Coordinates of C-alpha atoms in Angstrom, one line a residue:
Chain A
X1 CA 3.5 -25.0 16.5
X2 CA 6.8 -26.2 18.2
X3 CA 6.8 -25.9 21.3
X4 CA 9.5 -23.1 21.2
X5 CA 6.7 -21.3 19.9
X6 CA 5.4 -20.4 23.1
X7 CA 8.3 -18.6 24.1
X8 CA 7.7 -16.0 21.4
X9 CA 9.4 -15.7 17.9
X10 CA 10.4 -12.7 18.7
X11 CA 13.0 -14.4 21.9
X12 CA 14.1 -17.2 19.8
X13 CA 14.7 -14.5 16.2
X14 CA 16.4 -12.1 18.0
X15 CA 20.2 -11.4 17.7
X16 CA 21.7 -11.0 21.4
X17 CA 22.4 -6.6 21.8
X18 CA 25.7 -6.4 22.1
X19 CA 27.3 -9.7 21.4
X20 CA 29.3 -10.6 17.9
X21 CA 27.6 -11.9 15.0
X22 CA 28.9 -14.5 13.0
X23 CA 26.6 -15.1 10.3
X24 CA 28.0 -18.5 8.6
X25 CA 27.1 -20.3 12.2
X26 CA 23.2 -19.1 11.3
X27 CA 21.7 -22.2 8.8
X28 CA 19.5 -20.4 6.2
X29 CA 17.5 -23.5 6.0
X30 CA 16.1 -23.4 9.5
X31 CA 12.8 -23.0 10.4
X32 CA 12.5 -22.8 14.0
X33 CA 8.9 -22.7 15.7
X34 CA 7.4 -23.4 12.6
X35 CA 4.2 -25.3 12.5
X36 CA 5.1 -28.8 11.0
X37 CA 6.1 -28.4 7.3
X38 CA 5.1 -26.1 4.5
X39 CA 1.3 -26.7 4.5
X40 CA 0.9 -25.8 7.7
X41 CA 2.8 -22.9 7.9
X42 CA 0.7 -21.5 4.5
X43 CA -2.4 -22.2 6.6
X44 CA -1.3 -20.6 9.9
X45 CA 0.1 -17.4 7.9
X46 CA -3.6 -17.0 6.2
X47 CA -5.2 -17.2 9.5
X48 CA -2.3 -14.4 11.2
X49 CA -3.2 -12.6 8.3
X50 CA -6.8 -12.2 9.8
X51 CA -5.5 -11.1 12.8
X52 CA -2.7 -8.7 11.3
X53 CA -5.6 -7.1 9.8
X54 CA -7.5 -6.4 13.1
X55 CA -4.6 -5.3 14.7
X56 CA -3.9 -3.2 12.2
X57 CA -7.4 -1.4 12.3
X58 CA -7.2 -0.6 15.8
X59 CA -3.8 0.9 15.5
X60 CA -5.5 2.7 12.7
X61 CA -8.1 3.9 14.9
X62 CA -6.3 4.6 18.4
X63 CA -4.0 6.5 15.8
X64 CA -7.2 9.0 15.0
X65 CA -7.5 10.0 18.8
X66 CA -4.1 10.9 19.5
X67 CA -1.7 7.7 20.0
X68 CA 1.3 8.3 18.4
X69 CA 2.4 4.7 18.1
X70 CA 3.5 3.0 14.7
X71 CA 5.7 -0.3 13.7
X72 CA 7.9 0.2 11.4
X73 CA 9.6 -3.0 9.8
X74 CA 13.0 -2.8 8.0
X75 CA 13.7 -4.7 5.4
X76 CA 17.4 -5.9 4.9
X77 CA 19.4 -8.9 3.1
X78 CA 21.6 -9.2 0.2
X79 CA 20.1 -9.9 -3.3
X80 CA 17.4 -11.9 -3.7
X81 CA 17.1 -12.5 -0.2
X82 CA 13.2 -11.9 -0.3
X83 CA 12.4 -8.4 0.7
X84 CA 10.0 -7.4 -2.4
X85 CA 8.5 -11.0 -2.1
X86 CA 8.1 -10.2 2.2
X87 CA 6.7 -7.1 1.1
X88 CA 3.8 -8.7 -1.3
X89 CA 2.9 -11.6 1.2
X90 CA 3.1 -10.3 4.4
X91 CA 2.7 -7.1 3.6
X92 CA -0.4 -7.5 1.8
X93 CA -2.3 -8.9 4.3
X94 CA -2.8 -5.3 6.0
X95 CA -5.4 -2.7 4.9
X96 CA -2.8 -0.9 2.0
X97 CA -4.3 2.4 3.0
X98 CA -2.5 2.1 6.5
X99 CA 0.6 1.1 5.2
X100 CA 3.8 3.5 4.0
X101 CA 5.8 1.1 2.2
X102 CA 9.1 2.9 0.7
X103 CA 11.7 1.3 -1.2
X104 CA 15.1 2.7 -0.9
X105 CA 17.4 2.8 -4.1
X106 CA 20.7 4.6 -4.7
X107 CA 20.0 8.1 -3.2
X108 CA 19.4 10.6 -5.6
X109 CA 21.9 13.9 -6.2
X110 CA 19.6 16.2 -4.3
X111 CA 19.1 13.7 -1.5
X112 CA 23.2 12.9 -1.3
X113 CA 23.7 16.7 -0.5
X114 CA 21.8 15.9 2.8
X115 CA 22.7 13.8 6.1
X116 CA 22.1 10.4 5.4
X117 CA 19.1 10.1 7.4
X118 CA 17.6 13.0 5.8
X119 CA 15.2 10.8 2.7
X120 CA 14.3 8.4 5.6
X121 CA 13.0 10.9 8.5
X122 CA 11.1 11.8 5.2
X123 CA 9.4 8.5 4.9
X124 CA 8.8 7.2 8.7
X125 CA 5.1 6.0 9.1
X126 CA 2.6 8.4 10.6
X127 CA 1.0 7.4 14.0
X128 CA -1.2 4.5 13.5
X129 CA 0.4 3.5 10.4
X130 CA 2.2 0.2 9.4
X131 CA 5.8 1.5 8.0
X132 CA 8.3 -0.8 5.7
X133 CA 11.0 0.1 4.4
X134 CA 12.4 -2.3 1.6
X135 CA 16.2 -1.6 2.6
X136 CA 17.1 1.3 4.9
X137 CA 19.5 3.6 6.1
X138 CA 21.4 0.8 6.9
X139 CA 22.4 0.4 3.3
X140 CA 24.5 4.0 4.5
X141 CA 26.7 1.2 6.7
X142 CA 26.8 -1.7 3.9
X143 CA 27.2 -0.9 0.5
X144 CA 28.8 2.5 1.7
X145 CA 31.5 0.1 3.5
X146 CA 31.5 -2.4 1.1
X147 CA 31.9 0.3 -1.9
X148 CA 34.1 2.9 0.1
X149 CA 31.3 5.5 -0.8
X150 CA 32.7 7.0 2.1
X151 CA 36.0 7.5 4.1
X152 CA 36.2 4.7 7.3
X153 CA 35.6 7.3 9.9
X154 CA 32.3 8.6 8.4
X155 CA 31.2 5.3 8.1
X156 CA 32.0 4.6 12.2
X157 CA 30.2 7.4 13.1
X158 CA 27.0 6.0 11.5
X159 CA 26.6 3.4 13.7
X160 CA 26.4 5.7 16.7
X161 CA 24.1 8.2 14.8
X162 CA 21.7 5.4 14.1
X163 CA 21.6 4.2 17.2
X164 CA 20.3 8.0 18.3
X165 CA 18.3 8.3 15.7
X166 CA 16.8 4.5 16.5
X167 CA 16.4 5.5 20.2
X168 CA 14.8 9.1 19.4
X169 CA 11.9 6.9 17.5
X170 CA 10.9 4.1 19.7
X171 CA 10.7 7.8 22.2
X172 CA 8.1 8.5 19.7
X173 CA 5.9 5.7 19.4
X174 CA 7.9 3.6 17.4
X175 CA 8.1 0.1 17.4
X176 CA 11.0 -0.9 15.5
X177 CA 10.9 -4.6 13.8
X178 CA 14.2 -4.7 12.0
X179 CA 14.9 -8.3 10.4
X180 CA 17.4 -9.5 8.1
X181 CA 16.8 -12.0 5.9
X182 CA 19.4 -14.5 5.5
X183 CA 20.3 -16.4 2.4
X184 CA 23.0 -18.9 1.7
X185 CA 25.0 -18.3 -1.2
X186 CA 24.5 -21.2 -2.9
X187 CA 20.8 -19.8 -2.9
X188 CA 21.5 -16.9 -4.0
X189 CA 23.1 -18.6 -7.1
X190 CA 20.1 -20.1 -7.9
X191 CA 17.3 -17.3 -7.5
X192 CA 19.2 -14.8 -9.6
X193 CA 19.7 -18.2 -12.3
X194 CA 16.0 -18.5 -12.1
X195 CA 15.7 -14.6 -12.9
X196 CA 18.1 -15.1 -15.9
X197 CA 15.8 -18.5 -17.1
X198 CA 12.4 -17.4 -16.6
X199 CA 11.3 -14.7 -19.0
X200 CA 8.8 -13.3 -16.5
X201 CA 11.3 -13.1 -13.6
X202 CA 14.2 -11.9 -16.0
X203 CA 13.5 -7.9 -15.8
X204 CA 14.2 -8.5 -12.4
X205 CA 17.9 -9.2 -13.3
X206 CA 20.6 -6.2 -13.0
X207 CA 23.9 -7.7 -14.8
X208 CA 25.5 -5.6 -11.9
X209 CA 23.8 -8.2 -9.2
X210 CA 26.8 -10.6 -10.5
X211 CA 29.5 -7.9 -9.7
X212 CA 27.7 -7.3 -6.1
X213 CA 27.9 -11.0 -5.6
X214 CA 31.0 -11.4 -6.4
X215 CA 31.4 -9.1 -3.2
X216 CA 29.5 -11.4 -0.8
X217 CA 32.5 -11.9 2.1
X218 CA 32.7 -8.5 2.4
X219 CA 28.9 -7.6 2.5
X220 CA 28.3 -10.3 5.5
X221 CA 31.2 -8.8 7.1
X222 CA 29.8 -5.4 7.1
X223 CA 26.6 -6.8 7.9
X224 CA 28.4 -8.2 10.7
X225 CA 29.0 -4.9 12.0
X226 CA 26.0 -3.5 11.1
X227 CA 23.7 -6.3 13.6
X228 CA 26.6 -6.0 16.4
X229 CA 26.7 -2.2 16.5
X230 CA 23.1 -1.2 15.6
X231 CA 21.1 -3.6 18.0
X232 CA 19.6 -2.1 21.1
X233 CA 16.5 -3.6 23.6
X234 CA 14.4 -1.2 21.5
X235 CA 15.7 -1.6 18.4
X236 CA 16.8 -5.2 18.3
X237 CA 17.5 -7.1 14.9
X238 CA 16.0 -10.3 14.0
X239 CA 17.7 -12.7 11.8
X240 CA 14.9 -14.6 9.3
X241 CA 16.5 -18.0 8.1
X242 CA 15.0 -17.0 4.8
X243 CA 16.4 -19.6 2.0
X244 CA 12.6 -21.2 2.7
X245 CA 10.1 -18.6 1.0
X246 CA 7.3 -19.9 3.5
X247 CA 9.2 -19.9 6.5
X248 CA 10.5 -16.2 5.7
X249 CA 6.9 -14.9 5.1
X250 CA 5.3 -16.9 8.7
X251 CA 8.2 -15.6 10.5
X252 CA 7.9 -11.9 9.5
X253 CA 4.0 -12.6 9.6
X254 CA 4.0 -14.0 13.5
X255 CA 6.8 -11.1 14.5
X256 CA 4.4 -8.3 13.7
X257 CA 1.5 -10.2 15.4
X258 CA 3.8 -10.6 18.5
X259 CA 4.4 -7.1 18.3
X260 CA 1.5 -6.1 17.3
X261 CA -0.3 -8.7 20.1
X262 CA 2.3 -6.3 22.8
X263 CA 1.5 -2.9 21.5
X264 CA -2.4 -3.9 22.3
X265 CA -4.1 -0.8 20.5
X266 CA -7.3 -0.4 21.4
X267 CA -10.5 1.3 19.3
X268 CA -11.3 4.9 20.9
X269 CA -14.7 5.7 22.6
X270 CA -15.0 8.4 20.5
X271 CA -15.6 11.6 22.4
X272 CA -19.0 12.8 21.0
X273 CA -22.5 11.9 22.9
X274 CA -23.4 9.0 21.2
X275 CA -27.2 9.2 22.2
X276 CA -27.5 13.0 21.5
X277 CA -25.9 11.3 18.0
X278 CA -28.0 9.0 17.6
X279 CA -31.6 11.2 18.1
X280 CA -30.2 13.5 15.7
X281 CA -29.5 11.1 13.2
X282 CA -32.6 9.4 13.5
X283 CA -35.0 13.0 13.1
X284 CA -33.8 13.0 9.5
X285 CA -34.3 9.7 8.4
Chain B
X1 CA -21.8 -14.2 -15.3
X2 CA -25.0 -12.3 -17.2
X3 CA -25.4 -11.9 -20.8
X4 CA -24.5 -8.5 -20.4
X5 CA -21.4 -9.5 -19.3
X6 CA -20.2 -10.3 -22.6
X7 CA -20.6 -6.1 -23.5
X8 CA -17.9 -5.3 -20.5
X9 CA -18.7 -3.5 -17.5
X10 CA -16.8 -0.4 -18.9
X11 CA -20.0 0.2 -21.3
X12 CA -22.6 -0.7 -18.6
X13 CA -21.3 1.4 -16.2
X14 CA -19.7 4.2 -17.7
X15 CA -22.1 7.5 -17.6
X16 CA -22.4 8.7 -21.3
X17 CA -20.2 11.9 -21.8
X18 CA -22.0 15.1 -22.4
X19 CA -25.5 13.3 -21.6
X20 CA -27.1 15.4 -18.2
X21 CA -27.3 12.8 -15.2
X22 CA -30.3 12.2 -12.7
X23 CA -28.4 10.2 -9.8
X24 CA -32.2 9.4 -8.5
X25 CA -32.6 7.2 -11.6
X26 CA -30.2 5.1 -11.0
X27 CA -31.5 1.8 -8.7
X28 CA -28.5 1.8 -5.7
X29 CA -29.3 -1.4 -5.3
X30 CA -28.5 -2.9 -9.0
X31 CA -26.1 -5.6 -9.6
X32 CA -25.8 -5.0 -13.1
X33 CA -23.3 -7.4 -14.8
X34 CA -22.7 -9.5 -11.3
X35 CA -22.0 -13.2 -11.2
X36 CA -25.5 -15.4 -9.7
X37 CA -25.6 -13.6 -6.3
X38 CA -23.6 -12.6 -3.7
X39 CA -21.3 -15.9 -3.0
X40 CA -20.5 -16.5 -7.0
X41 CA -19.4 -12.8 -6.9
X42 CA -17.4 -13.3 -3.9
X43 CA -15.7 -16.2 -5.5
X44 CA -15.3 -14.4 -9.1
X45 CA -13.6 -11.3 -7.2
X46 CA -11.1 -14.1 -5.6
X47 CA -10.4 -15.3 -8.6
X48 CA -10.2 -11.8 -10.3
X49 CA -7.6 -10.7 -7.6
X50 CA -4.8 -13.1 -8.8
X51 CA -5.6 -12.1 -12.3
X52 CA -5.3 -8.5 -11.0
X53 CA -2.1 -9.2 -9.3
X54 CA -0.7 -10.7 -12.2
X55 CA -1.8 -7.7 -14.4
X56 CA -0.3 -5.2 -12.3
X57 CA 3.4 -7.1 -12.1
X58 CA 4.1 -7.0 -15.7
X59 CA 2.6 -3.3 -15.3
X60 CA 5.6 -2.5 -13.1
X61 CA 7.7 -4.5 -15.1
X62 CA 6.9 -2.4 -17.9
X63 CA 7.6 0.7 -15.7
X64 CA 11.1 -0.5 -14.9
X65 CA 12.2 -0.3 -18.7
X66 CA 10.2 3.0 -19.8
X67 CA 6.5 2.0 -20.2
X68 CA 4.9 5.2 -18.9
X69 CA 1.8 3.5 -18.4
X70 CA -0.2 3.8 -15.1
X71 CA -3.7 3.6 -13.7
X72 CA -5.3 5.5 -11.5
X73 CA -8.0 4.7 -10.0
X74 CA -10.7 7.6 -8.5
X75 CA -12.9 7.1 -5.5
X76 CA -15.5 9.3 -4.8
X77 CA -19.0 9.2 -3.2
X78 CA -21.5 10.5 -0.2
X79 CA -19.7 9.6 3.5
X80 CA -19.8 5.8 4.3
X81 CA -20.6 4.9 0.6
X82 CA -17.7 2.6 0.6
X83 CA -14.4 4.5 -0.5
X84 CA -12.1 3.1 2.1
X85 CA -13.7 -0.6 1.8
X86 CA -13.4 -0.4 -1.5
X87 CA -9.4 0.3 -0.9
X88 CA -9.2 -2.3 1.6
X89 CA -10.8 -5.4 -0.3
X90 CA -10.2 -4.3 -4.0
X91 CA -6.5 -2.3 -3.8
X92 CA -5.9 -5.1 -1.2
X93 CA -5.5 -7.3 -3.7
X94 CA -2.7 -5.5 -5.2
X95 CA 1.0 -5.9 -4.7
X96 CA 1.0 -2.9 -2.2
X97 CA 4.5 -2.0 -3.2
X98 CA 3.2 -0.7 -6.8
X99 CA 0.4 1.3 -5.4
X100 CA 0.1 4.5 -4.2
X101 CA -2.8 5.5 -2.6
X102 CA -3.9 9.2 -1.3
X103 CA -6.6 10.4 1.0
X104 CA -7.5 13.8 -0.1
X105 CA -8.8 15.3 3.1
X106 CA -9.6 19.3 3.9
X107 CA -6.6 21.0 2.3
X108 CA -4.2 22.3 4.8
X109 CA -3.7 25.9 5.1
X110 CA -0.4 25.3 2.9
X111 CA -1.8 24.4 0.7
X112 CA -4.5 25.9 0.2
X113 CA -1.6 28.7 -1.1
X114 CA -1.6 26.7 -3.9
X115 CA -3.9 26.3 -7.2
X116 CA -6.7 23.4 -6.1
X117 CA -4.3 20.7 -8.6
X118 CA -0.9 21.4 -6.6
X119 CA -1.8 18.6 -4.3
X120 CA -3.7 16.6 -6.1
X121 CA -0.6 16.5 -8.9
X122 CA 2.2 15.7 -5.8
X123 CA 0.1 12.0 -5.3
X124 CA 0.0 11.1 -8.9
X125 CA 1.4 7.5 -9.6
X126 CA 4.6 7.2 -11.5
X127 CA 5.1 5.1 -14.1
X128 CA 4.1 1.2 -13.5
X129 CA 2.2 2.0 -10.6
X130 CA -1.7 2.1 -9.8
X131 CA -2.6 5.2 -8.3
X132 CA -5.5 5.3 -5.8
X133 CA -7.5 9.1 -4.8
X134 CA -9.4 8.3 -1.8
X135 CA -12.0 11.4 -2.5
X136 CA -9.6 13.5 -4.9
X137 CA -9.9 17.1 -6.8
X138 CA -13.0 16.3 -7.2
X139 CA -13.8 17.2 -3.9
X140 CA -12.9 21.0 -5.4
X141 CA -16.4 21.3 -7.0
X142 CA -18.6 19.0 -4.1
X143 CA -17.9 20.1 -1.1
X144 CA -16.5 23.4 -2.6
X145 CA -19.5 24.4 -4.2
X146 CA -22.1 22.8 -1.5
X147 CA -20.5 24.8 1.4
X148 CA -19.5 27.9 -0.8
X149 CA -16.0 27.3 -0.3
X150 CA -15.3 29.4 -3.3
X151 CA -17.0 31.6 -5.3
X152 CA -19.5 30.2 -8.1
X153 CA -17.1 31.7 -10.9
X154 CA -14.2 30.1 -9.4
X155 CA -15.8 26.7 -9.3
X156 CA -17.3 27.6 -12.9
X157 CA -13.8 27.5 -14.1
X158 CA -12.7 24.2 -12.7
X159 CA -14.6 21.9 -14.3
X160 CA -12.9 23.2 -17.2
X161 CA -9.3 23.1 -15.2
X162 CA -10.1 19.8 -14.3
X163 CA -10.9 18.2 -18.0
X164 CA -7.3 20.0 -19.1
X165 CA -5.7 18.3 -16.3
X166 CA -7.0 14.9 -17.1
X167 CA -6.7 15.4 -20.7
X168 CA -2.9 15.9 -20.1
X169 CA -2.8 13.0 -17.4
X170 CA -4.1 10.8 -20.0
X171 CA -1.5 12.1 -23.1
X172 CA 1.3 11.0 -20.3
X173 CA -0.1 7.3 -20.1
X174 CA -2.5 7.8 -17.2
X175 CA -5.4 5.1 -17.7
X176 CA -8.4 7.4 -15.8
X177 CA -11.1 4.8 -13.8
X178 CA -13.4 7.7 -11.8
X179 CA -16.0 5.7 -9.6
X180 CA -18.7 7.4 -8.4
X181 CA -19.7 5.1 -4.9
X182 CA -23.8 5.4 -5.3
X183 CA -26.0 4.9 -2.1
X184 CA -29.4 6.2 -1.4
X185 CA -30.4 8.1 1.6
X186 CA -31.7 5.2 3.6
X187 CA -28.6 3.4 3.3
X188 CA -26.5 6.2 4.6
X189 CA -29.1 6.5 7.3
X190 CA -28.0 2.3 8.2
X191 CA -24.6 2.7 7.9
X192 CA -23.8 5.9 10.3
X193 CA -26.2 4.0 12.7
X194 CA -24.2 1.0 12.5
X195 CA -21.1 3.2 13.1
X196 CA -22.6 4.6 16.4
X197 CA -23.8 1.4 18.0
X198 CA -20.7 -0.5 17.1
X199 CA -17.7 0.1 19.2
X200 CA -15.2 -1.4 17.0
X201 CA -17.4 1.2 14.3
X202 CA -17.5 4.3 16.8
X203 CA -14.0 5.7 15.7
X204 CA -15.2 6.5 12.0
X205 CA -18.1 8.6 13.4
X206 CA -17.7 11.6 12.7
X207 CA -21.1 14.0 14.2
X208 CA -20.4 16.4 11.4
X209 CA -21.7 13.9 9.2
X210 CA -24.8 14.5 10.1
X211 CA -24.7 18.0 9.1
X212 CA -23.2 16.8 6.2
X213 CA -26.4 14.1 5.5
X214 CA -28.3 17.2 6.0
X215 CA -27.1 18.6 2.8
X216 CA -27.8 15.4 0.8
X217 CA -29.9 17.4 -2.3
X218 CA -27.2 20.2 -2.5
X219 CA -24.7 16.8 -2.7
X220 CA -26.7 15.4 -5.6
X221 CA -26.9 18.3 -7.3
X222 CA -23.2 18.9 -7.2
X223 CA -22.4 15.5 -8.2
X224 CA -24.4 15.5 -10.9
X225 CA -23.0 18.5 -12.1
X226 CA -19.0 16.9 -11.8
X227 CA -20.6 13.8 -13.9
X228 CA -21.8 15.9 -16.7
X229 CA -19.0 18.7 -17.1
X230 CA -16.4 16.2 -16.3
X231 CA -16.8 13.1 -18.5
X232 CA -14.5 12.9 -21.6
X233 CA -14.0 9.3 -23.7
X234 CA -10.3 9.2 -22.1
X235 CA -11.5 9.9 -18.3
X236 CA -15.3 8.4 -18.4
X237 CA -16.8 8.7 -15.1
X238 CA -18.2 4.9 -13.7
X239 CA -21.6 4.9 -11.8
X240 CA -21.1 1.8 -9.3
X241 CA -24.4 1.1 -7.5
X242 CA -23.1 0.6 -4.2
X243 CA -26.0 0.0 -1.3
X244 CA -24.3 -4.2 -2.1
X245 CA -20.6 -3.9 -0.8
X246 CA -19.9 -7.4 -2.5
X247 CA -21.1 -5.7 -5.8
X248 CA -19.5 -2.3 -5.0
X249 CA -16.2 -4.4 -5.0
X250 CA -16.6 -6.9 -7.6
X251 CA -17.6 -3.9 -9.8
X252 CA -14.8 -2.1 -9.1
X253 CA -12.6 -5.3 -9.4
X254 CA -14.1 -6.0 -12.8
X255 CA -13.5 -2.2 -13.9
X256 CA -10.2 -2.2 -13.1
X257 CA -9.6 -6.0 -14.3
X258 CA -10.9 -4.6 -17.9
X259 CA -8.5 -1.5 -18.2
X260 CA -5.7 -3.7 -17.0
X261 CA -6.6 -5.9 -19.7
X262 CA -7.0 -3.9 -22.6
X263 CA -3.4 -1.9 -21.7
X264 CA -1.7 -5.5 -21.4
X265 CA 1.3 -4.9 -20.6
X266 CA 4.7 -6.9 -21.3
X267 CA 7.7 -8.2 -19.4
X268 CA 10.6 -6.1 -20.7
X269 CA 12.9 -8.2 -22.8
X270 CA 15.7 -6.9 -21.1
X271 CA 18.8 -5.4 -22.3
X272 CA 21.7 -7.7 -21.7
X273 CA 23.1 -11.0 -22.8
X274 CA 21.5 -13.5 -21.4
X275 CA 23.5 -16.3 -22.1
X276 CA 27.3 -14.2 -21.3
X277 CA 25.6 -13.5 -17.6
X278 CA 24.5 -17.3 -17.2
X279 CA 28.3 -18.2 -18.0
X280 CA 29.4 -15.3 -15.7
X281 CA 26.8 -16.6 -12.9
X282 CA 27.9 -19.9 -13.2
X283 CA 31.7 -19.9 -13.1
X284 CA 31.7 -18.1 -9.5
X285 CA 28.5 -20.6 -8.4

């Protein structure tokens, strides 16, 4: 660990609320606090996975006796930028059965005659539960703009309505770990290449990705907007250099430790008489 | 790896349909099948994990281009037999974006409006994806019939509800693997003692268990009478001696390992050019 690292990922990842973003000045080959080289970052992400886990149980269990408090991490970047692949590594180190991991497509018919936030109030975590969401309502702001799926002023009115609804969850317990995974283009030319030459990576490939790509200015220009007007103390975004696979999964692996490290959930005492319990219990056996 | 081995675990375990069951002749403590103690089993369910992983990608694959195909797996057994370690060390070996798992807990008063299957059919898996029931509808004829939560004609007719409903899961490409978590008395007794003296175990105390425990031979009996009435060739029930967690989960890794195995799924072909997308990818790279 660098010694950046003790200042906390989460200080050195996070996109200044309020400021512009211009995402060309990022380098999508960085690693910063990284433990020294590939190796040992693989190493120190198997032992946070440990700890994820334990953190992750008492969250569980405070979440059993009342506390409402959840994470919920959001997913975002363009193609191939790694967000299935964050899901598997990262994600997998938690107990599956206290995650809700939903992965947001093109909204259905019956789901377009709603708000846009309607489908993902629908799938917010529970208390106690780890949420992920594998692209987000942000994609309402991106592809929308990008696509003109809707008329300019509906699209500037999103920003402010996620911003509510952002605030109205971390009012309810929710710790909000939004990270966008940045990618060169250049890379992005070579995973979806790899998709097309590998016949186990190739039903993976959408022809269509090559039409989307051909859109990239205009998608990091609406994600532009999108970190500058959507980024709040309690809702900040974090921008994952993310062209390294290992460095992507030990950054999103030590941001939900620090997170998880600061929500400090603790196991419940349990409000039964544990010696009354335990005389019971030990009549009949 | 035993002789017996060579058979598969599906035959070993697998209770013989239409054959009456007596759970006390069954040794909770068996290892049937296991790998030369606890560390080689250990090991072998490492090594079975990637396997698994493996299995269930080109599962999903399969379900992106039409496969129906899906497992789902069936956890049932007394409290603290070992259904929510067996999620967190065996599902947890999954890609947790392709599973779905469900809790069945006491039906809420909507619905319990509904036919005992209306829940239990909203938490199927969809296509490509391995299903997980964490207790299930099974519960309908255990806890149902044990606290006379229905009348003995209405949980008559269920076992026969139950076969039609699995009969037509497994005509729509549902691969059935129903578990049944065996532990004896005594280890019950441990384990809910263990959960009362240790603090980071406290939370999944429940002192209704106890009353539950109380009603161990009514348990049995029920459970015997789900094995019997509800065993068919396409949705065998699986008798997993369980008192061993490291056998309980190499068991269940091995069961699942087998059914993956004998669906073997493909990689979709996919449905475009290949070599017109590599030209199109490359002239804008």
């Amino acid at each position: 660990m660098s010694k950046q690292g003790a200042k906390g990922l989460r200080e050195v990842l996070r996109l200044p609320p309020g400021e512009g973003v211009d995402l060309a000045s990022y380098d999508t080959r960085a690693t910063p606090c990284a433990p020294n080289g590939k190796d040992a970052a693989l190493a120190d992400s198997a032992r946070m996975g440990k700890r994820l886990g334990r953190l992750q149980e008492r969250l569980w269990a405070a979440g059993t006796a009342g506390d409402r408090r959840r994470v919920l991490l959001v997913l975002q970047g363009m193609d191939t930028s790694g967000k299935g692949g964050t899901v598997k590594h990262v994600v997998g180190q938690f107990n599956p059965s206290g995650c809700r991991i939903k992965a947001f497509e093109a909204p259905t018919e019956e789901e377009r005659e709603h708000d846009f936030l309607y489908r993902v109030r629908r799938a917010l975590p529970e208390p106690g539960e780890i949420g992920i969401f594998d692209r987000s309502h942000y994609e309402d702001v991106l592809i929308a703009r990008v696509r003109h799926l809707a008329v300019p002023a509906e699209i500037g009115s999103r920003y402010g309505r996620i911003n509510d609804f952002e605030r109205s969850l971390a009012e309810d317990g929710v710790t909000l770990v939004k990270c966008f995974l940045h990618i060169s283009y250049d890379e992005q030319g070579r995973r979806l290449l790899r998709r097309l030459d590998r016949p186990g990576k190739r039903w993976k490939f959408n022809p269509g990705d090559i039409d989307e790509r051909a859109l990239w200015p205009a998608y990091q220009e609406a994600y532009e907007a999108a970190l500058e007007h959507c980024a709040a103390p309690h809702a900040p975004w974090y921008l994952i250099p993310a062209d390294r696979k290992w460095y992507r999964n030990w950054a999103v692996s030590r941001l939900l430790l620090e997170h998880l490290k600061a929500l400090d959930p603790r196991y419940p005492k349990g409000d039964f008489d544990v010696a009354e319990c335990r005389e019971r219990l030990l009549k009949r056996t």
